[in-house]
């Protein structure tokens, strides 16, 4: 009997050690809320890009996110608020990655016309990416949807400011210090946005678009005198 009790001690010690092992800290309510919100936004982005605004219903988003109806409505009481938040979520994340990627690609490229040409090429590439098409879906739908237009307007103003800030850092101080730079930046943005819309149905590489050389020529003439 004594030997049996002695032999049992290692097992008891092992059990005690297992019980005493540290447990992962429980997530706070705020963390759980943030996680479910991000899950819903990611699902809404996927639906918006894949199915367009008309196909990105709250039911479809809810199913893809795998959350309850109540959870979705807690974060986004209306479909319009959900879709606008999703587009902004996508654009904000992409802005960070775009700045990091462009900064890396421009590393070692000197200030001046060469860097400006490369910036124009990289800027044009962003108009072929999902955030642009998600935004276009919402802009088109907002024309006949006052609730969506009201939700979209303040968010777009904030996003436009963020895009300008990123663009200014990418262009560099030499270009940004030119008195005509703000005008050039706006002309490029609006012109590229209009030219990109043709790629909703055009099947050709955007890298060979004839506007690309025109934008470079205009920028050189405006900022560097040709």
PDB file of C-alpha atoms in Angstrom:
ATOM      1  CA  UNK A   1       0.000   0.000   0.000  1.00  0.00           C
ATOM      2  CA  UNK A   2       2.851   2.346   0.813  1.00  0.00           C
ATOM      3  CA  UNK A   3       4.462   1.716  -2.578  1.00  0.00           C
ATOM      4  CA  UNK A   4       1.168   2.353  -4.354  1.00  0.00           C
ATOM      5  CA  UNK A   5       0.753   5.714  -2.641  1.00  0.00           C
ATOM      6  CA  UNK A   6       4.366   6.627  -3.415  1.00  0.00           C
ATOM      7  CA  UNK A   7       3.959   5.734  -7.092  1.00  0.00           C
ATOM      8  CA  UNK A   8       0.880   7.907  -7.343  1.00  0.00           C
ATOM      9  CA  UNK A   9       2.730  11.033  -6.278  1.00  0.00           C
ATOM     10  CA  UNK A  10       4.310  11.825  -9.738  1.00  0.00           C
ATOM     11  CA  UNK A  11       0.890  11.590 -11.349  1.00  0.00           C
ATOM     12  CA  UNK A  12      -0.557  13.889  -8.713  1.00  0.00           C
ATOM     13  CA  UNK A  13       2.320  16.326  -9.249  1.00  0.00           C
ATOM     14  CA  UNK A  14       1.731  16.245 -13.013  1.00  0.00           C
ATOM     15  CA  UNK A  15      -1.946  16.975 -12.514  1.00  0.00           C
ATOM     16  CA  UNK A  16      -1.097  19.830 -10.151  1.00  0.00           C
ATOM     17  CA  UNK A  17       1.367  21.243 -12.707  1.00  0.00           C
ATOM     18  CA  UNK A  18      -1.244  21.099 -15.472  1.00  0.00           C
ATOM     19  CA  UNK A  19      -3.776  22.940 -13.329  1.00  0.00           C
ATOM     20  CA  UNK A  20      -1.206  25.556 -12.391  1.00  0.00           C
ATOM     21  CA  UNK A  21      -0.122  26.246 -16.000  1.00  0.00           C
ATOM     22  CA  UNK A  22      -0.975  29.811 -17.122  1.00  0.00           C
ATOM     23  CA  UNK A  23      -4.166  30.242 -19.132  1.00  0.00           C
ATOM     24  CA  UNK A  24      -4.480  32.715 -22.002  1.00  0.00           C
ATOM     25  CA  UNK A  25      -5.998  36.000 -20.899  1.00  0.00           C
ATOM     26  CA  UNK A  26      -9.673  36.377 -21.694  1.00  0.00           C
ATOM     27  CA  UNK A  27     -10.407  38.942 -24.391  1.00  0.00           C
ATOM     28  CA  UNK A  28     -12.077  42.125 -23.291  1.00  0.00           C
ATOM     29  CA  UNK A  29     -15.502  43.134 -24.525  1.00  0.00           C
ATOM     30  CA  UNK A  30     -13.913  45.896 -26.585  1.00  0.00           C
ATOM     31  CA  UNK A  31     -11.589  43.388 -28.274  1.00  0.00           C
ATOM     32  CA  UNK A  32     -14.465  41.046 -29.100  1.00  0.00           C
ATOM     33  CA  UNK A  33     -16.468  43.964 -30.478  1.00  0.00           C
ATOM     34  CA  UNK A  34     -13.544  45.142 -32.631  1.00  0.00           C
ATOM     35  CA  UNK A  35     -12.990  41.606 -33.948  1.00  0.00           C
ATOM     36  CA  UNK A  36     -16.621  41.133 -34.961  1.00  0.00           C
ATOM     37  CA  UNK A  37     -16.708  44.571 -36.607  1.00  0.00           C
ATOM     38  CA  UNK A  38     -13.568  43.797 -38.625  1.00  0.00           C
ATOM     39  CA  UNK A  39     -15.044  40.425 -39.608  1.00  0.00           C
ATOM     40  CA  UNK A  40     -18.205  42.099 -40.915  1.00  0.00           C
ATOM     41  CA  UNK A  41     -16.244  44.777 -42.790  1.00  0.00           C
ATOM     42  CA  UNK A  42     -13.974  42.221 -44.451  1.00  0.00           C
ATOM     43  CA  UNK A  43     -17.020  40.227 -45.561  1.00  0.00           C
ATOM     44  CA  UNK A  44     -18.736  43.370 -46.871  1.00  0.00           C
ATOM     45  CA  UNK A  45     -15.631  44.330 -48.844  1.00  0.00           C
ATOM     46  CA  UNK A  46     -15.506  40.903 -50.488  1.00  0.00           C
ATOM     47  CA  UNK A  47     -19.207  41.075 -51.384  1.00  0.00           C
ATOM     48  CA  UNK A  48     -18.923  44.637 -52.699  1.00  0.00           C
ATOM     49  CA  UNK A  49     -15.959  43.833 -54.942  1.00  0.00           C
ATOM     50  CA  UNK A  50     -17.336  40.476 -56.148  1.00  0.00           C
ATOM     51  CA  UNK A  51     -21.042  41.255 -56.521  1.00  0.00           C
ATOM     52  CA  UNK A  52     -21.221  45.029 -56.765  1.00  0.00           C
ATOM     53  CA  UNK A  53     -23.390  47.313 -54.684  1.00  0.00           C
ATOM     54  CA  UNK A  54     -26.655  45.689 -55.779  1.00  0.00           C
ATOM     55  CA  UNK A  55     -25.489  42.214 -54.760  1.00  0.00           C
ATOM     56  CA  UNK A  56     -23.945  43.193 -51.431  1.00  0.00           C
ATOM     57  CA  UNK A  57     -27.078  42.846 -49.323  1.00  0.00           C
ATOM     58  CA  UNK A  58     -26.927  42.675 -45.533  1.00  0.00           C
ATOM     59  CA  UNK A  59     -28.141  39.063 -45.703  1.00  0.00           C
ATOM     60  CA  UNK A  60     -25.269  38.098 -48.018  1.00  0.00           C
ATOM     61  CA  UNK A  61     -22.720  39.954 -45.888  1.00  0.00           C
ATOM     62  CA  UNK A  62     -24.085  38.416 -42.699  1.00  0.00           C
ATOM     63  CA  UNK A  63     -23.807  34.907 -44.152  1.00  0.00           C
ATOM     64  CA  UNK A  64     -20.243  35.449 -45.338  1.00  0.00           C
ATOM     65  CA  UNK A  65     -19.172  36.978 -42.022  1.00  0.00           C
ATOM     66  CA  UNK A  66     -20.804  34.176 -40.057  1.00  0.00           C
ATOM     67  CA  UNK A  67     -22.378  36.510 -37.490  1.00  0.00           C
ATOM     68  CA  UNK A  68     -25.892  36.905 -36.166  1.00  0.00           C
ATOM     69  CA  UNK A  69     -28.327  39.424 -37.556  1.00  0.00           C
ATOM     70  CA  UNK A  70     -28.313  41.246 -34.235  1.00  0.00           C
ATOM     71  CA  UNK A  71     -24.521  41.501 -34.219  1.00  0.00           C
ATOM     72  CA  UNK A  72     -24.448  42.987 -37.715  1.00  0.00           C
ATOM     73  CA  UNK A  73     -27.179  45.530 -36.923  1.00  0.00           C
ATOM     74  CA  UNK A  74     -25.449  46.451 -33.668  1.00  0.00           C
ATOM     75  CA  UNK A  75     -22.428  47.659 -35.636  1.00  0.00           C
ATOM     76  CA  UNK A  76     -24.211  48.904 -38.764  1.00  0.00           C
ATOM     77  CA  UNK A  77     -27.899  49.821 -38.359  1.00  0.00           C
ATOM     78  CA  UNK A  78     -28.322  50.423 -42.104  1.00  0.00           C
ATOM     79  CA  UNK A  79     -27.019  48.853 -45.301  1.00  0.00           C
ATOM     80  CA  UNK A  80     -25.765  52.235 -46.467  1.00  0.00           C
ATOM     81  CA  UNK A  81     -23.601  52.696 -43.366  1.00  0.00           C
ATOM     82  CA  UNK A  82     -22.242  49.171 -43.749  1.00  0.00           C
ATOM     83  CA  UNK A  83     -21.230  49.575 -47.394  1.00  0.00           C
ATOM     84  CA  UNK A  84     -19.658  52.992 -46.911  1.00  0.00           C
ATOM     85  CA  UNK A  85     -17.692  51.733 -43.892  1.00  0.00           C
ATOM     86  CA  UNK A  86     -16.585  48.695 -45.896  1.00  0.00           C
ATOM     87  CA  UNK A  87     -15.284  50.799 -48.783  1.00  0.00           C
ATOM     88  CA  UNK A  88     -13.452  53.127 -46.397  1.00  0.00           C
ATOM     89  CA  UNK A  89     -12.020  50.130 -44.507  1.00  0.00           C
ATOM     90  CA  UNK A  90     -10.683  48.702 -47.754  1.00  0.00           C
ATOM     91  CA  UNK A  91      -9.270  52.025 -48.935  1.00  0.00           C
ATOM     92  CA  UNK A  92      -7.601  52.854 -45.610  1.00  0.00           C
ATOM     93  CA  UNK A  93      -5.865  49.471 -45.429  1.00  0.00           C
ATOM     94  CA  UNK A  94      -4.794  49.715 -49.054  1.00  0.00           C
ATOM     95  CA  UNK A  95      -3.447  53.256 -48.562  1.00  0.00           C
ATOM     96  CA  UNK A  96      -1.037  52.031 -45.905  1.00  0.00           C
ATOM     97  CA  UNK A  97       0.153  49.119 -48.062  1.00  0.00           C
ATOM     98  CA  UNK A  98       0.402  51.327 -51.170  1.00  0.00           C
ATOM     99  CA  UNK A  99       2.577  53.890 -49.406  1.00  0.00           C
ATOM    100  CA  UNK A 100       4.873  51.156 -48.100  1.00  0.00           C
ATOM    101  CA  UNK A 101       5.138  49.506 -51.524  1.00  0.00           C
ATOM    102  CA  UNK A 102       5.689  52.738 -53.453  1.00  0.00           C
ATOM    103  CA  UNK A 103       8.249  53.996 -50.947  1.00  0.00           C
ATOM    104  CA  UNK A 104      10.174  50.766 -51.405  1.00  0.00           C
ATOM    105  CA  UNK A 105       9.978  50.947 -55.211  1.00  0.00           C
ATOM    106  CA  UNK A 106      11.136  54.571 -55.258  1.00  0.00           C
ATOM    107  CA  UNK A 107      14.039  53.952 -52.914  1.00  0.00           C
ATOM    108  CA  UNK A 108      17.129  55.345 -54.602  1.00  0.00           C
ATOM    109  CA  UNK A 109      15.202  57.168 -57.352  1.00  0.00           C
ATOM    110  CA  UNK A 110      16.418  60.797 -57.249  1.00  0.00           C
ATOM    111  CA  UNK A 111      14.084  63.776 -56.986  1.00  0.00           C
ATOM    112  CA  UNK A 112      13.136  65.279 -60.333  1.00  0.00           C
ATOM    113  CA  UNK A 113      11.509  64.255 -63.629  1.00  0.00           C
ATOM    114  CA  UNK A 114      12.504  60.568 -63.361  1.00  0.00           C
ATOM    115  CA  UNK A 115      10.877  60.160 -59.971  1.00  0.00           C
ATOM    116  CA  UNK A 116       7.829  62.101 -61.148  1.00  0.00           C
ATOM    117  CA  UNK A 117       7.339  59.758 -64.131  1.00  0.00           C
ATOM    118  CA  UNK A 118       7.570  56.724 -61.863  1.00  0.00           C
ATOM    119  CA  UNK A 119       5.091  58.261 -59.421  1.00  0.00           C
ATOM    120  CA  UNK A 120       2.591  58.781 -62.234  1.00  0.00           C
ATOM    121  CA  UNK A 121       2.930  55.142 -63.297  1.00  0.00           C
ATOM    122  CA  UNK A 122       2.416  53.902 -59.729  1.00  0.00           C
ATOM    123  CA  UNK A 123      -0.496  56.276 -59.146  1.00  0.00           C
ATOM    124  CA  UNK A 124      -2.209  54.986 -62.284  1.00  0.00           C
ATOM    125  CA  UNK A 125      -1.857  51.413 -61.019  1.00  0.00           C
ATOM    126  CA  UNK A 126      -3.967  52.244 -57.963  1.00  0.00           C
ATOM    127  CA  UNK A 127      -6.921  52.981 -60.239  1.00  0.00           C
ATOM    128  CA  UNK A 128      -6.969  49.338 -61.296  1.00  0.00           C
ATOM    129  CA  UNK A 129      -7.232  47.960 -57.757  1.00  0.00           C
ATOM    130  CA  UNK A 130     -10.286  46.820 -55.715  1.00  0.00           C
ATOM    131  CA  UNK A 131     -10.659  50.014 -53.615  1.00  0.00           C
ATOM    132  CA  UNK A 132     -11.257  52.067 -56.752  1.00  0.00           C
ATOM    133  CA  UNK A 133     -13.927  49.723 -58.087  1.00  0.00           C
ATOM    134  CA  UNK A 134     -15.606  49.455 -54.693  1.00  0.00           C
ATOM    135  CA  UNK A 135     -15.757  53.254 -54.548  1.00  0.00           C
ATOM    136  CA  UNK A 136     -17.176  53.451 -58.074  1.00  0.00           C
ATOM    137  CA  UNK A 137     -19.917  50.976 -57.151  1.00  0.00           C
ATOM    138  CA  UNK A 138     -20.947  53.214 -54.271  1.00  0.00           C
ATOM    139  CA  UNK A 139     -20.669  56.464 -56.227  1.00  0.00           C
ATOM    140  CA  UNK A 140     -22.908  55.101 -58.981  1.00  0.00           C
ATOM    141  CA  UNK A 141     -25.487  53.795 -56.503  1.00  0.00           C
ATOM    142  CA  UNK A 142     -25.441  57.069 -54.543  1.00  0.00           C
ATOM    143  CA  UNK A 143     -26.755  58.966 -57.573  1.00  0.00           C
ATOM    144  CA  UNK A 144     -30.244  57.534 -56.970  1.00  0.00           C
ATOM    145  CA  UNK A 145     -29.934  56.693 -53.254  1.00  0.00           C
ATOM    146  CA  UNK A 146     -30.065  59.797 -51.013  1.00  0.00           C
ATOM    147  CA  UNK A 147     -29.358  57.791 -47.834  1.00  0.00           C
ATOM    148  CA  UNK A 148     -26.217  56.299 -49.365  1.00  0.00           C
ATOM    149  CA  UNK A 149     -25.131  59.703 -50.684  1.00  0.00           C
ATOM    150  CA  UNK A 150     -25.533  61.242 -47.212  1.00  0.00           C
ATOM    151  CA  UNK A 151     -23.480  58.474 -45.602  1.00  0.00           C
ATOM    152  CA  UNK A 152     -20.841  58.592 -48.327  1.00  0.00           C
ATOM    153  CA  UNK A 153     -20.219  62.340 -48.469  1.00  0.00           C
ATOM    154  CA  UNK A 154     -18.356  62.934 -45.158  1.00  0.00           C
ATOM    155  CA  UNK A 155     -16.396  59.694 -45.459  1.00  0.00           C
ATOM    156  CA  UNK A 156     -15.211  60.578 -48.949  1.00  0.00           C
ATOM    157  CA  UNK A 157     -14.014  63.992 -47.748  1.00  0.00           C
ATOM    158  CA  UNK A 158     -11.895  62.345 -45.049  1.00  0.00           C
ATOM    159  CA  UNK A 159     -10.557  59.736 -47.450  1.00  0.00           C
ATOM    160  CA  UNK A 160      -9.667  62.380 -50.037  1.00  0.00           C
ATOM    161  CA  UNK A 161      -7.586  64.173 -47.429  1.00  0.00           C
ATOM    162  CA  UNK A 162      -5.783  60.958 -46.507  1.00  0.00           C
ATOM    163  CA  UNK A 163      -5.055  60.192 -50.181  1.00  0.00           C
ATOM    164  CA  UNK A 164      -3.613  63.668 -50.707  1.00  0.00           C
ATOM    165  CA  UNK A 165      -1.338  63.284 -47.687  1.00  0.00           C
ATOM    166  CA  UNK A 166      -0.015  59.931 -48.909  1.00  0.00           C
ATOM    167  CA  UNK A 167       0.444  61.302 -52.432  1.00  0.00           C
ATOM    168  CA  UNK A 168       2.407  64.290 -51.124  1.00  0.00           C
ATOM    169  CA  UNK A 169       4.800  62.034 -49.232  1.00  0.00           C
ATOM    170  CA  UNK A 170       5.275  59.825 -52.295  1.00  0.00           C
ATOM    171  CA  UNK A 171       5.944  62.693 -54.720  1.00  0.00           C
ATOM    172  CA  UNK A 172       8.625  64.125 -52.482  1.00  0.00           C
ATOM    173  CA  UNK A 173       9.467  67.664 -51.343  1.00  0.00           C
ATOM    174  CA  UNK A 174      10.904  68.932 -54.634  1.00  0.00           C
ATOM    175  CA  UNK A 175       7.685  68.324 -56.577  1.00  0.00           C
ATOM    176  CA  UNK A 176       5.380  69.237 -53.692  1.00  0.00           C
ATOM    177  CA  UNK A 177       7.089  72.594 -53.183  1.00  0.00           C
ATOM    178  CA  UNK A 178       6.242  73.714 -56.722  1.00  0.00           C
ATOM    179  CA  UNK A 179       3.388  76.289 -56.696  1.00  0.00           C
ATOM    180  CA  UNK A 180       1.538  74.409 -59.455  1.00  0.00           C
ATOM    181  CA  UNK A 181       1.775  71.001 -57.773  1.00  0.00           C
ATOM    182  CA  UNK A 182      -1.669  71.112 -56.076  1.00  0.00           C
ATOM    183  CA  UNK A 183      -3.292  71.791 -59.447  1.00  0.00           C
ATOM    184  CA  UNK A 184      -1.342  68.993 -61.115  1.00  0.00           C
ATOM    185  CA  UNK A 185      -2.282  66.542 -58.357  1.00  0.00           C
ATOM    186  CA  UNK A 186      -5.989  67.263 -58.743  1.00  0.00           C
ATOM    187  CA  UNK A 187      -5.867  67.126 -62.550  1.00  0.00           C
ATOM    188  CA  UNK A 188      -4.094  63.771 -62.444  1.00  0.00           C
ATOM    189  CA  UNK A 189      -6.545  62.296 -59.925  1.00  0.00           C
ATOM    190  CA  UNK A 190      -9.662  63.363 -61.791  1.00  0.00           C
ATOM    191  CA  UNK A 191      -8.274  62.473 -65.213  1.00  0.00           C
ATOM    192  CA  UNK A 192      -7.085  59.030 -64.085  1.00  0.00           C
ATOM    193  CA  UNK A 193     -10.413  58.327 -62.431  1.00  0.00           C
ATOM    194  CA  UNK A 194     -12.256  59.103 -65.648  1.00  0.00           C
ATOM    195  CA  UNK A 195      -9.850  57.106 -67.837  1.00  0.00           C
ATOM    196  CA  UNK A 196     -10.026  54.113 -65.482  1.00  0.00           C
ATOM    197  CA  UNK A 197     -13.801  53.777 -65.856  1.00  0.00           C
ATOM    198  CA  UNK A 198     -13.329  52.456 -69.388  1.00  0.00           C
ATOM    199  CA  UNK A 199     -11.619  49.393 -67.906  1.00  0.00           C
ATOM    200  CA  UNK A 200     -14.942  48.254 -66.483  1.00  0.00           C
ATOM    201  CA  UNK A 201     -15.549  46.808 -69.965  1.00  0.00           C
ATOM    202  CA  UNK A 202     -12.244  47.233 -71.835  1.00  0.00           C
ATOM    203  CA  UNK A 203     -10.025  44.164 -72.074  1.00  0.00           C
ATOM    204  CA  UNK A 204      -6.579  45.673 -72.538  1.00  0.00           C
ATOM    205  CA  UNK A 205      -3.559  46.248 -70.263  1.00  0.00           C
ATOM    206  CA  UNK A 206      -3.779  49.493 -68.341  1.00  0.00           C
ATOM    207  CA  UNK A 207       0.020  49.846 -68.429  1.00  0.00           C
ATOM    208  CA  UNK A 208      -0.169  50.618 -72.166  1.00  0.00           C
ATOM    209  CA  UNK A 209      -2.913  53.241 -71.874  1.00  0.00           C
ATOM    210  CA  UNK A 210      -2.023  56.201 -74.154  1.00  0.00           C
ATOM    211  CA  UNK A 211      -3.042  58.652 -71.419  1.00  0.00           C
ATOM    212  CA  UNK A 212       0.003  57.599 -69.402  1.00  0.00           C
ATOM    213  CA  UNK A 213       2.479  59.400 -71.645  1.00  0.00           C
ATOM    214  CA  UNK A 214       0.170  62.409 -71.867  1.00  0.00           C
ATOM    215  CA  UNK A 215       0.073  62.716 -68.067  1.00  0.00           C
ATOM    216  CA  UNK A 216       3.869  62.500 -67.890  1.00  0.00           C
ATOM    217  CA  UNK A 217       4.298  65.166 -70.583  1.00  0.00           C
ATOM    218  CA  UNK A 218       1.841  67.528 -68.886  1.00  0.00           C
ATOM    219  CA  UNK A 219       3.581  67.055 -65.524  1.00  0.00           C
ATOM    220  CA  UNK A 220       7.061  67.641 -66.976  1.00  0.00           C
ATOM    221  CA  UNK A 221       5.973  70.790 -68.822  1.00  0.00           C
ATOM    222  CA  UNK A 222       4.128  72.129 -65.807  1.00  0.00           C
ATOM    223  CA  UNK A 223       6.765  71.462 -63.155  1.00  0.00           C
ATOM    224  CA  UNK A 224      10.065  71.248 -65.020  1.00  0.00           C
ATOM    225  CA  UNK A 225       9.473  73.295 -68.162  1.00  0.00           C
ATOM    226  CA  UNK A 226       9.472  70.332 -70.576  1.00  0.00           C
TER     227      UNK A 226
END
